[in-house]
Amino acid sequence: EVQLVQSGAEVKKPGESLKISCKGSGYSFTTHWIGWVRQMPGKGLEWMGIIYPGDSDTRYSPSSQGQVTISVDKSISTAYLQWSSLKASDTAMYYCARRHCTNGVCHKDYWGQGTLVTVSS
Amino acid sequence: QSVLTQPPSVSAAPGQKVTISCSGSSSNIGNNYVSWYQQLPGTAPKLLIYENNKRPSGIPDRFSGSKSGTSATLGITGLQTGDEADYYCGTWDSSLSAGVFGTGTKVTDL
């Protein structure tokens, strides 16, 4: 059974750093892209970026580039999303999702349960 | 700000049909496959439709997808109370070199 299990909720202050995780199991972790999606309170889904665990190839959305870092540790089948200096506007639910691709056509077929990040002074 | 536009809400009586539109451009829907996701209140999104019109295992055939030009449509027939959720379209945008989601549509039954 494919599963993506995310780390627990976080409460941080502005300016602090943070790294949240997404552990995959039940499938070949290194041959499927992992994506991160942001959902601000009461708002829609926003595509942040993706990483290919096999070679750490990473792509970011224009709005996420430079704001977050996506990384992976394939030895423990875990992807990460990190911030070096959080802002109040980073308060959101963050989802990871497996990206399944066939002949270059991709979709997100399995999702993690979400990690709520709250940034407040 | 999303590049894919959906109606904010649609509603219908139980048992009736609803359709949700997703409007984009040649850089996204026009030249890429579309997926649809259902997000029930307080839960993670779930894949409903992929590659424009394919359903994953376990998704009932009451849900259907189609694409024409730069727009896509999700259809739900025999609307049930359990279908009340937010629905999002998604695709790749070749100009942005990034994925994009629609603005989202809330489905409610009357």
Short mmCIF file of C-alpha atoms in Angstrom, two decimals:
data_model
loop_
_atom_site.label_atom_id
_atom_site.label_comp_id
_atom_site.label_asym_id
_atom_site.label_seq_id
_atom_site.Cartn_x
_atom_site.Cartn_y
_atom_site.Cartn_z
CA GLU A 1 0.00 0.00 0.00
CA VAL A 2 1.40 3.36 -1.06
CA GLN A 3 1.65 5.77 1.87
CA LEU A 4 3.05 9.25 2.38
CA VAL A 5 3.35 10.19 6.05
CA GLN A 6 4.16 13.78 6.93
CA SER A 7 5.68 15.22 10.08
CA GLY A 8 3.49 16.84 12.72
CA ALA A 9 2.15 20.36 13.12
CA GLU A 10 4.61 23.15 13.86
CA VAL A 11 4.28 26.50 15.62
CA LYS A 12 7.15 28.89 14.94
CA LYS A 13 8.05 32.55 15.31
CA PRO A 14 8.88 34.87 12.40
CA GLY A 15 12.53 34.57 11.44
CA GLU A 16 12.92 30.99 12.68
CA SER A 17 13.93 28.11 10.43
CA LEU A 18 11.92 24.97 9.79
CA LYS A 19 12.19 21.66 7.94
CA ILE A 20 9.14 19.42 7.49
CA SER A 21 9.22 15.90 6.13
CA CYS A 22 7.31 13.42 3.99
CA LYS A 23 8.17 9.70 4.22
CA GLY A 24 7.13 7.42 1.39
CA SER A 25 6.51 3.68 1.64
CA GLY A 26 4.92 0.86 -0.32
CA TYR A 27 6.48 1.81 -3.69
CA SER A 28 9.80 2.53 -5.39
CA PHE A 29 10.64 5.89 -3.77
CA THR A 30 13.55 6.73 -6.07
CA THR A 31 11.58 6.43 -9.34
CA HIS A 32 8.65 8.77 -8.57
CA TRP A 33 8.74 12.56 -8.26
CA ILE A 34 7.49 14.02 -4.96
CA GLY A 35 5.70 17.37 -5.02
CA TRP A 36 4.84 19.96 -2.37
CA VAL A 37 1.55 21.89 -2.36
CA ARG A 38 0.62 24.85 -0.15
CA GLN A 39 -2.89 25.66 1.04
CA MET A 40 -3.23 28.90 2.97
CA PRO A 41 -6.15 29.17 5.42
CA GLY A 42 -9.44 29.15 3.54
CA LYS A 43 -7.66 29.28 0.16
CA GLY A 44 -6.94 27.00 -2.78
CA LEU A 45 -4.08 24.71 -3.70
CA GLU A 46 -0.75 26.16 -4.84
CA TRP A 47 1.92 24.10 -6.61
CA MET A 48 5.28 24.79 -4.95
CA GLY A 49 7.77 22.40 -6.50
CA ILE A 50 8.86 18.83 -7.16
CA ILE A 51 11.92 16.67 -6.62
CA TYR A 52 13.05 13.41 -8.23
CA PRO A 53 14.57 11.28 -5.44
CA GLY A 54 16.67 9.25 -7.86
CA ASP A 55 18.97 12.17 -8.73
CA SER A 56 17.58 15.08 -6.64
CA ASP A 57 16.51 16.98 -9.78
CA THR A 58 14.35 19.81 -8.38
CA ARG A 59 11.92 22.27 -9.98
CA TYR A 60 10.28 25.23 -8.24
CA SER A 61 7.30 27.41 -9.09
CA PRO A 62 8.29 31.03 -9.81
CA SER A 63 6.69 32.15 -6.53
CA SER A 64 8.49 29.48 -4.44
CA GLN A 65 11.93 29.86 -6.00
CA GLY A 66 14.28 31.33 -3.42
CA GLN A 67 11.66 31.17 -0.66
CA VAL A 68 11.92 27.46 0.22
CA THR A 69 14.26 24.54 -0.36
CA ILE A 70 13.09 21.08 -1.39
CA SER A 71 15.44 18.18 -0.68
CA VAL A 72 15.43 14.42 -0.28
CA ASP A 73 17.21 11.65 1.60
CA LYS A 74 16.61 8.58 -0.51
CA SER A 75 18.31 6.31 2.02
CA ILE A 76 15.29 6.80 4.29
CA SER A 77 12.70 7.47 1.55
CA THR A 78 11.99 10.97 2.86
CA ALA A 79 11.47 14.30 1.15
CA TYR A 80 11.78 17.66 2.88
CA LEU A 81 10.51 21.22 2.59
CA GLN A 82 12.47 23.83 4.47
CA TRP A 83 12.55 27.53 5.25
CA SER A 84 15.55 29.49 6.51
CA SER A 85 13.54 32.44 7.80
CA LEU A 86 9.80 32.01 8.25
CA LYS A 87 7.27 34.80 7.72
CA ALA A 88 3.72 35.08 9.02
CA SER A 89 2.56 34.63 5.43
CA ASP A 90 4.05 31.10 5.44
CA THR A 91 1.20 30.03 7.74
CA ALA A 92 -0.54 27.27 5.81
CA MET A 93 -1.19 23.57 5.43
CA TYR A 94 1.51 21.89 3.36
CA TYR A 95 0.88 18.66 1.49
CA CYS A 96 3.32 16.31 -0.18
CA ALA A 97 2.11 14.13 -3.03
CA ARG A 98 3.58 11.39 -5.21
CA ARG A 99 3.77 12.32 -8.86
CA HIS A 100 3.08 9.36 -11.11
CA CYS A 101 4.33 9.74 -14.68
CA THR A 102 3.74 7.58 -17.75
CA ASN A 103 5.43 8.54 -21.02
CA GLY A 104 6.00 12.06 -19.70
CA VAL A 105 2.38 12.55 -18.61
CA CYS A 106 2.11 13.09 -14.86
CA HIS A 107 -0.45 13.48 -12.10
CA LYS A 108 -0.42 13.43 -8.30
CA ASP A 109 -1.91 10.09 -7.33
CA TYR A 110 -1.16 9.75 -3.60
CA TRP A 111 -1.14 12.53 -1.01
CA GLY A 112 0.21 12.91 2.50
CA GLN A 113 -2.09 13.92 5.34
CA GLY A 114 -0.70 17.46 5.48
CA THR A 115 1.48 19.41 7.90
CA LEU A 116 0.05 22.58 9.44
CA VAL A 117 2.65 25.31 9.86
CA THR A 118 1.71 28.30 12.01
CA VAL A 119 4.03 31.31 12.14
CA SER A 120 3.14 33.85 14.79
CA SER A 121 4.93 36.15 17.17
CA GLN B 1 -2.67 33.77 -8.40
CA SER B 2 -3.91 30.78 -10.37
CA VAL B 3 -3.79 30.69 -14.16
CA LEU B 4 -6.71 28.23 -14.29
CA THR B 5 -10.17 29.66 -13.65
CA GLN B 6 -13.04 27.74 -12.09
CA PRO B 7 -16.46 28.92 -10.86
CA PRO B 8 -16.37 29.57 -7.10
CA SER B 9 -19.39 27.35 -6.42
CA VAL B 10 -21.98 25.11 -8.02
CA SER B 11 -24.98 23.43 -6.49
CA ALA B 12 -27.67 20.95 -7.42
CA ALA B 13 -30.31 18.82 -5.78
CA PRO B 14 -29.32 15.33 -4.65
CA GLY B 15 -29.45 12.93 -7.59
CA GLN B 16 -28.92 15.65 -10.17
CA LYS B 17 -25.86 16.43 -12.29
CA VAL B 18 -23.29 19.18 -11.85
CA THR B 19 -20.51 20.29 -14.16
CA ILE B 20 -17.42 22.25 -13.19
CA SER B 21 -15.43 24.14 -15.79
CA CYS B 22 -11.70 24.85 -15.77
CA SER B 23 -10.49 27.49 -18.19
CA GLY B 24 -6.84 27.95 -19.12
CA SER B 25 -4.66 28.74 -22.11
CA SER B 26 -2.51 27.14 -24.78
CA SER B 27 0.47 27.00 -22.41
CA ASN B 28 -1.36 24.79 -19.93
CA ILE B 29 -4.64 23.00 -20.69
CA GLY B 30 -4.31 23.51 -24.43
CA ASN B 31 -1.19 21.35 -24.64
CA ASN B 32 -1.15 19.24 -21.49
CA TYR B 33 -3.30 16.65 -19.75
CA VAL B 34 -5.69 17.69 -16.98
CA SER B 35 -6.26 16.08 -13.57
CA TRP B 36 -9.08 16.71 -11.12
CA TYR B 37 -8.89 16.49 -7.31
CA GLN B 38 -11.56 16.30 -4.64
CA GLN B 39 -10.93 17.82 -1.21
CA LEU B 40 -13.47 16.88 1.43
CA PRO B 41 -13.65 19.25 4.43
CA GLY B 42 -10.60 18.94 6.66
CA THR B 43 -8.87 16.31 4.53
CA ALA B 44 -6.09 16.06 1.96
CA PRO B 45 -6.92 16.28 -1.75
CA LYS B 46 -7.72 13.03 -3.55
CA LEU B 47 -7.19 12.20 -7.22
CA LEU B 48 -10.50 11.87 -9.11
CA ILE B 49 -9.56 12.10 -12.79
CA TYR B 50 -6.21 11.95 -14.59
CA GLU B 51 -5.14 12.32 -18.22
CA ASN B 52 -8.33 14.32 -18.94
CA ASN B 53 -10.83 11.49 -18.54
CA LYS B 54 -9.38 8.47 -16.74
CA ARG B 55 -10.57 7.37 -13.31
CA PRO B 56 -8.27 5.75 -10.75
CA SER B 57 -9.34 2.45 -9.27
CA GLY B 58 -12.11 2.97 -6.73
CA ILE B 59 -13.51 6.19 -8.21
CA PRO B 60 -17.16 5.63 -9.25
CA ASP B 61 -18.19 6.25 -12.84
CA ARG B 62 -20.49 9.04 -11.60
CA PHE B 63 -17.35 11.18 -11.99
CA SER B 64 -16.21 12.00 -15.52
CA GLY B 65 -13.75 14.35 -17.18
CA SER B 66 -13.37 15.89 -20.60
CA LYS B 67 -11.22 18.46 -22.37
CA SER B 68 -11.74 20.67 -25.37
CA GLY B 69 -9.20 23.22 -26.52
CA THR B 70 -8.10 25.30 -23.54
CA SER B 71 -10.91 24.20 -21.21
CA ALA B 72 -11.70 21.11 -19.20
CA THR B 73 -14.85 19.94 -17.47
CA LEU B 74 -15.58 17.68 -14.52
CA GLY B 75 -19.02 16.10 -14.39
CA ILE B 76 -20.70 14.54 -11.38
CA THR B 77 -23.94 12.64 -11.94
CA GLY B 78 -26.31 11.37 -9.25
CA LEU B 79 -25.03 13.99 -6.80
CA GLN B 80 -24.76 12.68 -3.23
CA THR B 81 -24.37 14.49 0.09
CA GLY B 82 -20.93 12.90 0.40
CA ASP B 83 -19.84 14.70 -2.79
CA GLU B 84 -19.99 18.07 -1.02
CA ALA B 85 -16.37 19.18 -1.29
CA ASP B 86 -13.95 21.49 -3.03
CA TYR B 87 -12.83 20.41 -6.49
CA TYR B 88 -9.63 21.51 -8.23
CA CYS B 89 -8.33 21.04 -11.74
CA GLY B 90 -4.59 20.78 -12.30
CA THR B 91 -2.14 20.58 -15.18
CA TRP B 92 1.38 21.52 -16.27
CA ASP B 93 2.12 24.99 -17.60
CA SER B 94 4.81 24.88 -20.26
CA SER B 95 5.51 28.63 -20.05
CA LEU B 96 5.99 28.60 -16.27
CA SER B 97 7.70 25.18 -16.33
CA ALA B 98 5.62 24.41 -13.26
CA GLY B 99 2.39 22.74 -12.29
CA VAL B 100 -0.73 24.83 -11.78
CA PHE B 101 -4.05 24.32 -10.03
CA GLY B 102 -7.42 25.88 -10.67
CA THR B 103 -9.01 28.39 -8.31
CA GLY B 104 -11.25 25.67 -6.87
CA THR B 105 -15.01 25.07 -6.89
CA LYS B 106 -17.18 24.29 -3.87
CA VAL B 107 -19.95 21.82 -4.63
CA THR B 108 -23.03 21.85 -2.41
CA ASP B 109 -26.36 20.12 -2.67
CA LEU B 110 -29.53 22.15 -2.42
#
